[in-house]
PDB file of C-alpha atoms in Angstrom:
ATOM      1  CA  MET A   1     -55.100 -12.165-166.632  1.00 54.00           C
ATOM      2  CA  GLY A   2     -53.743  -9.021-165.099  1.00 65.00           C
ATOM      3  CA  ASN A   3     -50.493  -8.119-163.510  1.00 75.00           C
ATOM      4  CA  LEU A   4     -50.400 -11.014-161.023  1.00 75.00           C
ATOM      5  CA  PRO A   5     -47.830 -13.817-161.771  1.00 74.00           C
ATOM      6  CA  GLN A   6     -49.093 -17.088-162.900  1.00 75.00           C
ATOM      7  CA  LYS A   7     -47.545 -19.047-160.086  1.00 78.00           C
ATOM      8  CA  ILE A   8     -46.863 -17.756-156.616  1.00 83.00           C
ATOM      9  CA  LEU A   9     -44.891 -19.560-153.762  1.00 88.00           C
ATOM     10  CA  ILE A  10     -46.223 -19.413-150.296  1.00 91.00           C
ATOM     11  CA  THR A  11     -43.692 -19.805-147.492  1.00 92.00           C
ATOM     12  CA  ASN A  12     -44.232 -19.943-143.800  1.00 94.00           C
ATOM     13  CA  ARG A  13     -42.500 -19.461-140.446  1.00 94.00           C
ATOM     14  CA  ILE A  14     -44.283 -22.191-138.698  1.00 95.00           C
ATOM     15  CA  HIS A  15     -41.087 -24.141-137.743  1.00 94.00           C
ATOM     16  CA  VAL A  16     -39.724 -20.979-136.347  1.00 95.00           C
ATOM     17  CA  LEU A  17     -42.728 -20.237-134.261  1.00 95.00           C
ATOM     18  CA  ARG A  18     -42.922 -23.875-133.230  1.00 95.00           C
ATOM     19  CA  ALA A  19     -39.273 -23.619-132.009  1.00 95.00           C
ATOM     20  CA  GLU A  20     -39.916 -20.534-130.074  1.00 94.00           C
ATOM     21  CA  LYS A  21     -42.936 -22.045-128.298  1.00 94.00           C
ATOM     22  CA  ARG A  22     -41.052 -25.318-127.876  1.00 95.00           C
ATOM     23  CA  ILE A  23     -43.499 -27.632-129.103  1.00 95.00           C
ATOM     24  CA  THR A  24     -43.300 -30.567-131.447  1.00 95.00           C
ATOM     25  CA  GLN A  25     -45.071 -31.145-134.738  1.00 96.00           C
ATOM     26  CA  GLN A  26     -47.172 -33.753-133.179  1.00 96.00           C
ATOM     27  CA  GLU A  27     -48.382 -31.352-130.356  1.00 95.00           C
ATOM     28  CA  LEU A  28     -49.076 -28.652-132.891  1.00 96.00           C
ATOM     29  CA  ALA A  29     -50.952 -31.111-135.076  1.00 96.00           C
ATOM     30  CA  GLU A  30     -53.215 -32.205-132.157  1.00 95.00           C
ATOM     31  CA  ALA A  31     -53.797 -28.697-131.072  1.00 95.00           C
ATOM     32  CA  ILE A  32     -55.189 -27.506-134.430  1.00 95.00           C
ATOM     33  CA  GLY A  33     -56.767 -30.780-135.275  1.00 94.00           C
ATOM     34  CA  VAL A  34     -54.624 -32.250-138.078  1.00 95.00           C
ATOM     35  CA  THR A  35     -52.174 -35.043-138.668  1.00 94.00           C
ATOM     36  CA  ARG A  36     -48.492 -34.649-137.995  1.00 94.00           C
ATOM     37  CA  THR A  37     -47.768 -35.353-141.703  1.00 93.00           C
ATOM     38  CA  THR A  38     -49.934 -32.383-142.785  1.00 94.00           C
ATOM     39  CA  ILE A  39     -47.796 -30.205-140.370  1.00 95.00           C
ATOM     40  CA  ILE A  40     -44.590 -31.662-142.064  1.00 94.00           C
ATOM     41  CA  SER A  41     -46.038 -30.893-145.510  1.00 94.00           C
ATOM     42  CA  ILE A  42     -47.093 -27.366-144.626  1.00 95.00           C
ATOM     43  CA  GLU A  43     -43.554 -26.554-143.144  1.00 95.00           C
ATOM     44  CA  LYS A  44     -41.980 -28.027-146.275  1.00 92.00           C
ATOM     45  CA  GLY A  45     -44.063 -25.919-148.419  1.00 90.00           C
ATOM     46  CA  SER A  46     -45.475 -28.823-150.417  1.00 91.00           C
ATOM     47  CA  TYR A  47     -48.932 -28.263-149.035  1.00 93.00           C
ATOM     48  CA  ASN A  48     -50.784 -25.002-148.637  1.00 93.00           C
ATOM     49  CA  PRO A  49     -53.326 -24.980-145.827  1.00 95.00           C
ATOM     50  CA  SER A  50     -56.897 -23.795-146.432  1.00 95.00           C
ATOM     51  CA  LEU A  51     -58.066 -20.457-145.121  1.00 95.00           C
ATOM     52  CA  GLU A  52     -59.712 -22.030-142.108  1.00 95.00           C
ATOM     53  CA  LEU A  53     -56.579 -24.057-141.247  1.00 96.00           C
ATOM     54  CA  ALA A  54     -54.515 -20.968-141.803  1.00 96.00           C
ATOM     55  CA  PHE A  55     -56.655 -19.038-139.281  1.00 96.00           C
ATOM     56  CA  ARG A  56     -56.362 -21.932-136.829  1.00 95.00           C
ATOM     57  CA  ILE A  57     -52.597 -21.865-137.066  1.00 96.00           C
ATOM     58  CA  ALA A  58     -52.585 -18.064-136.631  1.00 96.00           C
ATOM     59  CA  MET A  59     -55.011 -18.099-133.784  1.00 95.00           C
ATOM     60  CA  TYR A  60     -52.806 -20.852-131.957  1.00 96.00           C
ATOM     61  CA  PHE A  61     -49.737 -18.851-132.223  1.00 95.00           C
ATOM     62  CA  GLY A  62     -51.457 -15.536-131.388  1.00 95.00           C
ATOM     63  CA  LYS A  63     -50.370 -13.999-134.750  1.00 94.00           C
ATOM     64  CA  SER A  64     -52.027 -12.755-137.867  1.00 95.00           C
ATOM     65  CA  ILE A  65     -51.903 -14.773-141.145  1.00 95.00           C
ATOM     66  CA  PRO A  66     -49.324 -12.421-142.956  1.00 94.00           C
ATOM     67  CA  GLU A  67     -47.004 -12.606-139.893  1.00 94.00           C
ATOM     68  CA  ILE A  68     -46.868 -16.504-140.500  1.00 95.00           C
ATOM     69  CA  PHE A  69     -47.432 -16.794-144.206  1.00 95.00           C
ATOM     70  CA  SER A  70     -45.789 -14.814-146.997  1.00 93.00           C
ATOM     71  CA  VAL A  71     -45.739 -14.830-150.631  1.00 90.00           C
ATOM     72  CA  GLU A  72     -42.667 -15.095-153.018  1.00 81.00           C
ATOM     73  CA  GLU A  73     -43.062 -14.519-156.716  1.00 69.00           C
ATOM     74  CA  THR A  74     -41.494 -17.195-158.830  1.00 63.00           C
ATOM     75  CA  ASN A  75     -38.693 -16.962-161.241  1.00 57.00           C
ATOM     76  CA  GLU A  76     -41.220 -17.030-164.203  1.00 53.00           C
ATOM     77  CA  LYS A  77     -42.128 -13.452-163.431  1.00 50.00           C
ATOM     78  CA  THR A  78     -38.382 -12.383-162.830  1.00 48.00           C
ATOM     79  CA  ASN A  79     -37.536 -13.812-166.274  1.00 48.00           C
ATOM     80  CA  GLU A  80     -40.327 -11.823-167.945  1.00 53.00           C
ATOM     81  CA  GLN A  81     -39.092  -8.634-166.251  1.00 54.00           C
ATOM     82  CA  LEU A  82     -35.470  -9.463-167.469  1.00 49.00           C
ATOM     83  CA  ASN A  83     -36.855 -10.092-171.021  1.00 53.00           C
ATOM     84  CA  GLU A  84     -38.738  -6.862-171.140  1.00 58.00           C
ATOM     85  CA  THR A  85     -35.697  -4.797-169.830  1.00 54.00           C
ATOM     86  CA  SER A  86     -33.320  -6.395-172.431  1.00 51.00           C
ATOM     87  CA  LYS A  87     -35.935  -5.497-175.269  1.00 56.00           C
ATOM     88  CA  THR A  88     -36.192  -1.895-174.074  1.00 56.00           C
ATOM     89  CA  LYS A  89     -32.440  -1.681-174.115  1.00 51.00           C
ATOM     90  CA  GLU A  90     -32.310  -2.859-177.704  1.00 49.00           C
TER      91      GLU A  90
ATOM     92  CA  MET B   1     -90.069 -34.152-144.507  1.00 60.00           C
ATOM     93  CA  LYS B   2     -89.104 -34.935-140.863  1.00 61.00           C
ATOM     94  CA  THR B   3     -90.697 -38.247-141.051  1.00 62.00           C
ATOM     95  CA  LYS B   4     -88.968 -39.049-144.365  1.00 61.00           C
ATOM     96  CA  ILE B   5     -85.654 -38.244-142.734  1.00 61.00           C
ATOM     97  CA  LYS B   6     -86.475 -40.290-139.621  1.00 59.00           C
ATOM     98  CA  ASN B   7     -87.445 -43.294-141.816  1.00 59.00           C
ATOM     99  CA  LYS B   8     -84.127 -42.974-143.698  1.00 57.00           C
ATOM    100  CA  ILE B   9     -82.233 -42.801-140.467  1.00 62.00           C
ATOM    101  CA  ASN B  10     -83.990 -45.946-139.096  1.00 82.00           C
ATOM    102  CA  PHE B  11     -83.333 -47.787-142.364  1.00 84.00           C
ATOM    103  CA  GLU B  12     -79.616 -47.079-141.816  1.00 86.00           C
ATOM    104  CA  LYS B  13     -79.850 -48.486-138.284  1.00 88.00           C
ATOM    105  CA  LEU B  14     -81.376 -51.440-139.556  1.00 91.00           C
ATOM    106  CA  SER B  15     -78.687 -51.868-142.167  1.00 92.00           C
ATOM    107  CA  TYR B  16     -75.995 -51.690-139.431  1.00 92.00           C
ATOM    108  CA  TYR B  17     -77.737 -54.477-137.402  1.00 93.00           C
ATOM    109  CA  ASN B  18     -78.101 -56.479-140.637  1.00 94.00           C
ATOM    110  CA  LEU B  19     -74.350 -55.943-141.255  1.00 94.00           C
ATOM    111  CA  LYS B  20     -73.644 -57.321-137.684  1.00 94.00           C
ATOM    112  CA  PHE B  21     -75.923 -60.298-138.212  1.00 94.00           C
ATOM    113  CA  VAL B  22     -74.316 -61.229-141.486  1.00 95.00           C
ATOM    114  CA  LEU B  23     -70.750 -60.808-140.147  1.00 93.00           C
ATOM    115  CA  TYR B  24     -71.313 -62.835-136.938  1.00 95.00           C
ATOM    116  CA  THR B  25     -73.229 -65.596-138.658  1.00 94.00           C
ATOM    117  CA  THR B  26     -71.091 -66.083-141.673  1.00 95.00           C
ATOM    118  CA  PRO B  27     -69.038 -68.754-139.884  1.00 94.00           C
ATOM    119  CA  ILE B  28     -72.163 -70.767-139.334  1.00 93.00           C
ATOM    120  CA  ALA B  29     -73.139 -70.260-143.032  1.00 94.00           C
ATOM    121  CA  ILE B  30     -69.697 -71.542-143.974  1.00 94.00           C
ATOM    122  CA  ILE B  31     -70.112 -74.618-141.614  1.00 92.00           C
ATOM    123  CA  THR B  32     -73.448 -75.315-143.137  1.00 90.00           C
ATOM    124  CA  VAL B  33     -72.053 -75.192-146.749  1.00 90.00           C
ATOM    125  CA  VAL B  34     -68.996 -77.383-145.863  1.00 91.00           C
ATOM    126  CA  LEU B  35     -71.305 -79.835-144.027  1.00 87.00           C
ATOM    127  CA  SER B  36     -73.715 -80.222-146.886  1.00 86.00           C
ATOM    128  CA  ILE B  37     -70.782 -80.758-149.348  1.00 86.00           C
ATOM    129  CA  TYR B  38     -69.446 -83.490-147.027  1.00 85.00           C
ATOM    130  CA  ILE B  39     -72.770 -85.237-146.638  1.00 83.00           C
ATOM    131  CA  TYR B  40     -73.494 -85.046-150.329  1.00 81.00           C
ATOM    132  CA  LYS B  41     -69.925 -86.606-151.072  1.00 82.00           C
ATOM    133  CA  THR B  42     -70.216 -89.248-148.263  1.00 82.00           C
ATOM    134  CA  PHE B  43     -74.001 -90.246-148.527  1.00 77.00           C
ATOM    135  CA  GLY B  44     -74.688 -89.275-152.072  1.00 72.00           C
ATOM    136  CA  ASP B  45     -78.055 -87.664-152.861  1.00 63.00           C
ATOM    137  CA  LYS B  46     -79.498 -88.453-149.505  1.00 62.00           C
ATOM    138  CA  ASN B  47     -80.664 -85.204-147.782  1.00 62.00           C
ATOM    139  CA  ALA B  48     -79.534 -84.737-144.216  1.00 63.00           C
ATOM    140  CA  ASP B  49     -82.277 -85.288-141.579  1.00 71.00           C
ATOM    141  CA  GLY B  50     -82.670 -84.003-138.225  1.00 78.00           C
ATOM    142  CA  VAL B  51     -83.448 -80.984-136.243  1.00 83.00           C
ATOM    143  CA  ILE B  52     -80.084 -79.540-136.448  1.00 83.00           C
ATOM    144  CA  PHE B  53     -79.956 -79.727-140.220  1.00 83.00           C
ATOM    145  CA  ASP B  54     -83.290 -77.918-140.385  1.00 87.00           C
ATOM    146  CA  ILE B  55     -82.150 -75.256-138.238  1.00 89.00           C
ATOM    147  CA  LEU B  56     -78.942 -74.870-140.238  1.00 89.00           C
ATOM    148  CA  GLY B  57     -81.005 -74.732-143.322  1.00 89.00           C
ATOM    149  CA  ILE B  58     -83.275 -72.029-142.245  1.00 92.00           C
ATOM    150  CA  HIS B  59     -80.336 -70.098-140.758  1.00 93.00           C
ATOM    151  CA  PHE B  60     -78.605 -70.389-144.192  1.00 93.00           C
ATOM    152  CA  ILE B  61     -81.784 -68.838-145.921  1.00 94.00           C
ATOM    153  CA  LEU B  62     -81.959 -66.147-143.443  1.00 95.00           C
ATOM    154  CA  TRP B  63     -78.164 -65.443-143.924  1.00 95.00           C
ATOM    155  CA  PHE B  64     -78.570 -65.459-147.621  1.00 95.00           C
ATOM    156  CA  LEU B  65     -81.533 -62.970-147.603  1.00 95.00           C
ATOM    157  CA  SER B  66     -79.551 -60.735-145.250  1.00 96.00           C
ATOM    158  CA  LEU B  67     -76.630 -60.749-147.561  1.00 95.00           C
ATOM    159  CA  ILE B  68     -78.841 -59.582-150.339  1.00 96.00           C
ATOM    160  CA  LEU B  69     -80.278 -56.910-148.241  1.00 94.00           C
ATOM    161  CA  LEU B  70     -76.783 -55.912-147.061  1.00 95.00           C
ATOM    162  CA  VAL B  71     -75.562 -55.369-150.617  1.00 94.00           C
ATOM    163  CA  SER B  72     -78.647 -53.566-151.554  1.00 94.00           C
ATOM    164  CA  SER B  73     -78.244 -51.139-148.659  1.00 93.00           C
ATOM    165  CA  LEU B  74     -74.617 -50.506-149.774  1.00 93.00           C
ATOM    166  CA  THR B  75     -75.860 -49.523-153.226  1.00 94.00           C
ATOM    167  CA  LEU B  76     -78.734 -47.343-152.109  1.00 93.00           C
ATOM    168  CA  LEU B  77     -77.710 -45.787-148.888  1.00 91.00           C
ATOM    169  CA  LYS B  78     -74.946 -43.161-149.334  1.00 92.00           C
ATOM    170  CA  ASN B  79     -73.851 -42.724-145.714  1.00 90.00           C
ATOM    171  CA  PHE B  80     -73.798 -46.413-144.971  1.00 91.00           C
ATOM    172  CA  ARG B  81     -71.881 -47.034-148.087  1.00 93.00           C
ATOM    173  CA  GLU B  82     -69.253 -44.534-147.312  1.00 91.00           C
ATOM    174  CA  LYS B  83     -68.686 -45.651-143.727  1.00 90.00           C
ATOM    175  CA  ILE B  84     -68.552 -49.366-144.559  1.00 91.00           C
ATOM    176  CA  LEU B  85     -66.544 -49.281-147.846  1.00 90.00           C
ATOM    177  CA  CYS B  86     -64.071 -46.687-146.572  1.00 89.00           C
ATOM    178  CA  LYS B  87     -63.278 -48.966-143.712  1.00 89.00           C
ATOM    179  CA  LEU B  88     -63.078 -51.983-146.013  1.00 87.00           C
ATOM    180  CA  ILE B  89     -60.620 -50.441-148.526  1.00 87.00           C
ATOM    181  CA  LYS B  90     -58.854 -48.599-145.768  1.00 86.00           C
ATOM    182  CA  SER B  91     -59.539 -45.157-147.149  1.00 85.00           C
ATOM    183  CA  GLU B  92     -59.356 -42.689-144.309  1.00 84.00           C
ATOM    184  CA  GLU B  93     -59.583 -38.967-144.281  1.00 89.00           C
ATOM    185  CA  ARG B  94     -58.355 -37.559-141.131  1.00 91.00           C
ATOM    186  CA  ASP B  95     -57.866 -33.942-142.102  1.00 92.00           C
ATOM    187  CA  GLU B  96     -58.210 -31.567-145.016  1.00 93.00           C
ATOM    188  CA  ARG B  97     -54.936 -32.561-146.573  1.00 93.00           C
ATOM    189  CA  GLU B  98     -55.908 -36.258-146.674  1.00 92.00           C
ATOM    190  CA  THR B  99     -59.243 -35.323-148.080  1.00 93.00           C
ATOM    191  CA  TYR B 100     -57.411 -33.312-150.785  1.00 93.00           C
ATOM    192  CA  ILE B 101     -55.150 -36.271-151.581  1.00 93.00           C
ATOM    193  CA  ALA B 102     -58.117 -38.692-151.611  1.00 92.00           C
ATOM    194  CA  GLY B 103     -59.897 -36.461-154.114  1.00 93.00           C
ATOM    195  CA  LYS B 104     -56.874 -36.403-156.397  1.00 93.00           C
ATOM    196  CA  ALA B 105     -56.363 -40.073-156.096  1.00 93.00           C
ATOM    197  CA  SER B 106     -60.118 -40.691-156.821  1.00 93.00           C
ATOM    198  CA  LYS B 107     -59.748 -38.663-160.101  1.00 95.00           C
ATOM    199  CA  SER B 108     -56.698 -40.391-161.332  1.00 95.00           C
ATOM    200  CA  THR B 109     -58.285 -43.706-160.321  1.00 94.00           C
ATOM    201  CA  LEU B 110     -61.432 -42.816-162.384  1.00 95.00           C
ATOM    202  CA  LEU B 111     -59.411 -41.881-165.445  1.00 96.00           C
ATOM    203  CA  ALA B 112     -57.104 -45.066-165.084  1.00 95.00           C
ATOM    204  CA  SER B 113     -60.219 -47.279-164.652  1.00 94.00           C
ATOM    205  CA  ILE B 114     -61.958 -45.883-167.720  1.00 95.00           C
ATOM    206  CA  ALA B 115     -58.828 -46.558-169.813  1.00 95.00           C
ATOM    207  CA  PHE B 116     -58.584 -50.081-168.288  1.00 94.00           C
ATOM    208  CA  LEU B 117     -62.270 -50.741-169.134  1.00 94.00           C
ATOM    209  CA  VAL B 118     -61.809 -49.474-172.818  1.00 95.00           C
ATOM    210  CA  LEU B 119     -58.919 -51.972-173.005  1.00 93.00           C
ATOM    211  CA  LEU B 120     -61.015 -54.804-171.580  1.00 92.00           C
ATOM    212  CA  PHE B 121     -63.829 -54.018-173.928  1.00 92.00           C
ATOM    213  CA  ILE B 122     -61.483 -54.099-176.893  1.00 93.00           C
ATOM    214  CA  LEU B 123     -60.010 -57.387-175.760  1.00 91.00           C
ATOM    215  CA  SER B 124     -63.404 -58.819-175.099  1.00 89.00           C
ATOM    216  CA  ILE B 125     -64.813 -58.064-178.603  1.00 89.00           C
ATOM    217  CA  THR B 126     -61.612 -59.065-180.639  1.00 90.00           C
ATOM    218  CA  THR B 127     -61.462 -62.363-182.272  1.00 87.00           C
ATOM    219  CA  ILE B 128     -58.259 -63.767-183.801  1.00 88.00           C
ATOM    220  CA  ARG B 129     -57.955 -67.060-185.508  1.00 87.00           C
ATOM    221  CA  ILE B 130     -54.899 -68.356-187.275  1.00 86.00           C
ATOM    222  CA  GLU B 131     -55.390 -71.768-188.686  1.00 86.00           C
ATOM    223  CA  ALA B 132     -53.357 -73.996-190.910  1.00 86.00           C
ATOM    224  CA  PRO B 133     -54.718 -76.811-193.006  1.00 86.00           C
ATOM    225  CA  THR B 134     -54.145 -80.446-192.234  1.00 85.00           C
ATOM    226  CA  ASP B 135     -52.155 -82.475-194.655  1.00 85.00           C
ATOM    227  CA  ALA B 136     -55.081 -83.983-196.354  1.00 84.00           C
ATOM    228  CA  ALA B 137     -56.774 -80.514-196.702  1.00 82.00           C
ATOM    229  CA  ARG B 138     -53.435 -79.119-198.077  1.00 84.00           C
ATOM    230  CA  ASN B 139     -53.274 -81.774-200.664  1.00 86.00           C
ATOM    231  CA  ALA B 140     -56.835 -80.888-201.631  1.00 85.00           C
ATOM    232  CA  GLY B 141     -55.741 -77.335-202.351  1.00 85.00           C
ATOM    233  CA  LYS B 142     -56.956 -75.586-199.111  1.00 82.00           C
ATOM    234  CA  LYS B 143     -54.848 -72.823-197.678  1.00 85.00           C
ATOM    235  CA  GLY B 144     -54.440 -71.549-194.092  1.00 85.00           C
ATOM    236  CA  TYR B 145     -55.951 -68.309-193.014  1.00 84.00           C
ATOM    237  CA  VAL B 146     -55.629 -65.452-190.560  1.00 86.00           C
ATOM    238  CA  SER B 147     -58.904 -63.828-189.342  1.00 85.00           C
ATOM    239  CA  ILE B 148     -58.850 -60.715-187.223  1.00 88.00           C
ATOM    240  CA  GLY B 149     -62.003 -58.904-186.364  1.00 87.00           C
ATOM    241  CA  PHE B 150     -64.553 -57.753-183.715  1.00 86.00           C
ATOM    242  CA  SER B 151     -67.536 -59.726-182.504  1.00 81.00           C
ATOM    243  CA  THR B 152     -69.833 -58.624-179.900  1.00 77.00           C
ATOM    244  CA  SER B 153     -73.422 -59.056-178.714  1.00 75.00           C
ATOM    245  CA  LEU B 154     -75.045 -57.536-175.598  1.00 73.00           C
ATOM    246  CA  ILE B 155     -77.211 -60.737-175.195  1.00 71.00           C
ATOM    247  CA  LYS B 156     -75.823 -64.324-175.071  1.00 67.00           C
ATOM    248  CA  ASN B 157     -76.747 -66.727-177.909  1.00 62.00           C
ATOM    249  CA  SER B 158     -77.969 -63.957-180.057  1.00 59.00           C
ATOM    250  CA  MET B 159     -78.289 -63.863-183.860  1.00 60.00           C
ATOM    251  CA  ILE B 160     -75.064 -62.430-184.476  1.00 59.00           C
ATOM    252  CA  GLN B 161     -73.086 -65.083-182.661  1.00 59.00           C
ATOM    253  CA  LYS B 162     -75.060 -67.607-184.569  1.00 60.00           C
ATOM    254  CA  ILE B 163     -74.175 -66.069-187.852  1.00 62.00           C
ATOM    255  CA  VAL B 164     -70.442 -65.952-186.888  1.00 60.00           C
ATOM    256  CA  GLN B 165     -70.556 -69.631-185.957  1.00 61.00           C
ATOM    257  CA  LYS B 166     -72.299 -70.543-189.229  1.00 58.00           C
ATOM    258  CA  ASN B 167     -69.635 -68.810-191.368  1.00 60.00           C
ATOM    259  CA  GLU B 168     -66.610 -70.294-189.580  1.00 61.00           C
ATOM    260  CA  PRO B 169     -64.603 -72.810-191.778  1.00 61.00           C
ATOM    261  CA  ASP B 170     -64.998 -76.415-191.286  1.00 60.00           C
ATOM    262  CA  SER B 171     -62.737 -77.206-188.570  1.00 68.00           C
ATOM    263  CA  LYS B 172     -62.072 -80.839-189.665  1.00 75.00           C
ATOM    264  CA  ASP B 173     -59.792 -79.629-192.434  1.00 76.00           C
ATOM    265  CA  TYR B 174     -57.968 -77.172-190.141  1.00 77.00           C
ATOM    266  CA  LYS B 175     -55.795 -77.292-186.946  1.00 78.00           C
ATOM    267  CA  PHE B 176     -55.657 -74.056-185.009  1.00 77.00           C
ATOM    268  CA  ILE B 177     -52.555 -72.270-184.215  1.00 81.00           C
ATOM    269  CA  ILE B 178     -54.053 -69.275-182.482  1.00 82.00           C
ATOM    270  CA  HIS B 179     -57.624 -69.098-181.445  1.00 82.00           C
ATOM    271  CA  TYR B 180     -58.467 -65.995-179.498  1.00 83.00           C
ATOM    272  CA  ASN B 181     -62.176 -65.224-178.909  1.00 81.00           C
ATOM    273  CA  GLY B 182     -62.493 -62.482-176.078  1.00 83.00           C
ATOM    274  CA  VAL B 183     -61.091 -62.348-172.571  1.00 85.00           C
ATOM    275  CA  PRO B 184     -60.720 -65.925-171.342  1.00 86.00           C
ATOM    276  CA  LEU B 185     -62.225 -65.185-167.885  1.00 88.00           C
ATOM    277  CA  SER B 186     -65.622 -65.915-166.476  1.00 89.00           C
ATOM    278  CA  GLN B 187     -67.982 -63.036-165.654  1.00 87.00           C
ATOM    279  CA  SER B 188     -67.581 -63.310-161.991  1.00 92.00           C
ATOM    280  CA  ALA B 189     -63.621 -63.459-162.410  1.00 92.00           C
ATOM    281  CA  LEU B 190     -63.831 -60.362-164.542  1.00 91.00           C
ATOM    282  CA  ILE B 191     -65.855 -58.377-162.111  1.00 92.00           C
ATOM    283  CA  LEU B 192     -63.409 -59.513-159.265  1.00 94.00           C
ATOM    284  CA  LEU B 193     -60.356 -58.310-161.418  1.00 93.00           C
ATOM    285  CA  ILE B 194     -61.939 -54.871-161.989  1.00 93.00           C
ATOM    286  CA  MET B 195     -62.755 -54.406-158.302  1.00 92.00           C
ATOM    287  CA  ILE B 196     -59.116 -55.339-157.355  1.00 93.00           C
ATOM    288  CA  PHE B 197     -57.882 -53.054-160.037  1.00 94.00           C
ATOM    289  CA  TYR B 198     -59.965 -50.142-158.778  1.00 93.00           C
ATOM    290  CA  ILE B 199     -58.821 -50.476-155.272  1.00 92.00           C
ATOM    291  CA  SER B 200     -55.155 -51.138-155.955  1.00 94.00           C
ATOM    292  CA  VAL B 201     -54.941 -48.213-158.363  1.00 94.00           C
ATOM    293  CA  TYR B 202     -56.716 -45.917-155.882  1.00 93.00           C
ATOM    294  CA  HIS B 203     -54.226 -46.800-153.072  1.00 93.00           C
ATOM    295  CA  PHE B 204     -51.225 -46.462-155.517  1.00 94.00           C
ATOM    296  CA  TYR B 205     -52.163 -42.833-156.395  1.00 94.00           C
ATOM    297  CA  LYS B 206     -52.955 -42.139-152.848  1.00 92.00           C
ATOM    298  CA  TRP B 207     -49.517 -43.157-151.749  1.00 92.00           C
ATOM    299  CA  GLN B 208     -47.962 -41.256-154.769  1.00 93.00           C
ATOM    300  CA  TYR B 209     -49.615 -38.052-153.814  1.00 91.00           C
ATOM    301  CA  GLN B 210     -48.852 -38.455-150.134  1.00 88.00           C
ATOM    302  CA  LYS B 211     -45.242 -38.930-151.020  1.00 87.00           C
ATOM    303  CA  LYS B 212     -45.262 -35.791-153.116  1.00 83.00           C
ATOM    304  CA  GLY B 213     -46.657 -33.943-150.049  1.00 71.00           C
TER     305      GLY B 213
END
């Protein structure tokens, strides 16, 4: 399966960018063609947008996708690394 | 190819007009039915005479044929079916997230429905009889019995059913305590139950997945 972790957590700065632009979730939803509940879910991190939607969001804010979305590796990877280091110490 | 697509589109248009005809004239069909029941109960077997009743009768036939055409269109035309049934069961997909949730809910509904149908099938083919002998039969040395089994037939009044009925003990000597012979619902009630089950389970899973985000 390679060196990539099994699970990755995608976070975003949409709520920050929204606050900077002083727009509501409803206004953002209407601008990019989704419902307000979708915006809520994306900001909470419980729904990851499709590539097309991610591009729409990026184009709306005038930023690139990596400037809005970022990846955090989960604790599963961290635990594996800890186990490996403890084994090498022994 | 273009003519085929054009014909298909026209048939869809026809189906929409047919749907409107059925919807708008259903009250008249209901009135016709109620009126005929009233006349039958009041005047017995006498048929209603007059131009109005002739018109109502012809209208009812047309309405009935349109209804058959409507359900056939729902079965055969994919786009028409999706538009009408999605409105009917209130399944909307306004954006990609709702489409994703609808997909997950559909999968969960399919699996739950298969499990429910398996349960219904087992219940429908199960037969349980628990009978105790009457006093006279007990004195004659007869004992009660418990019978559990499966009995099914794809066609009504088939040979298997006749064999089972032939081999049942004489009911004069027995009084039944439990007598279960398949799901005690009519065919139409069963189909209605399954439809209600599908729709409710779909909405339940959709609500659950929406809550999770």
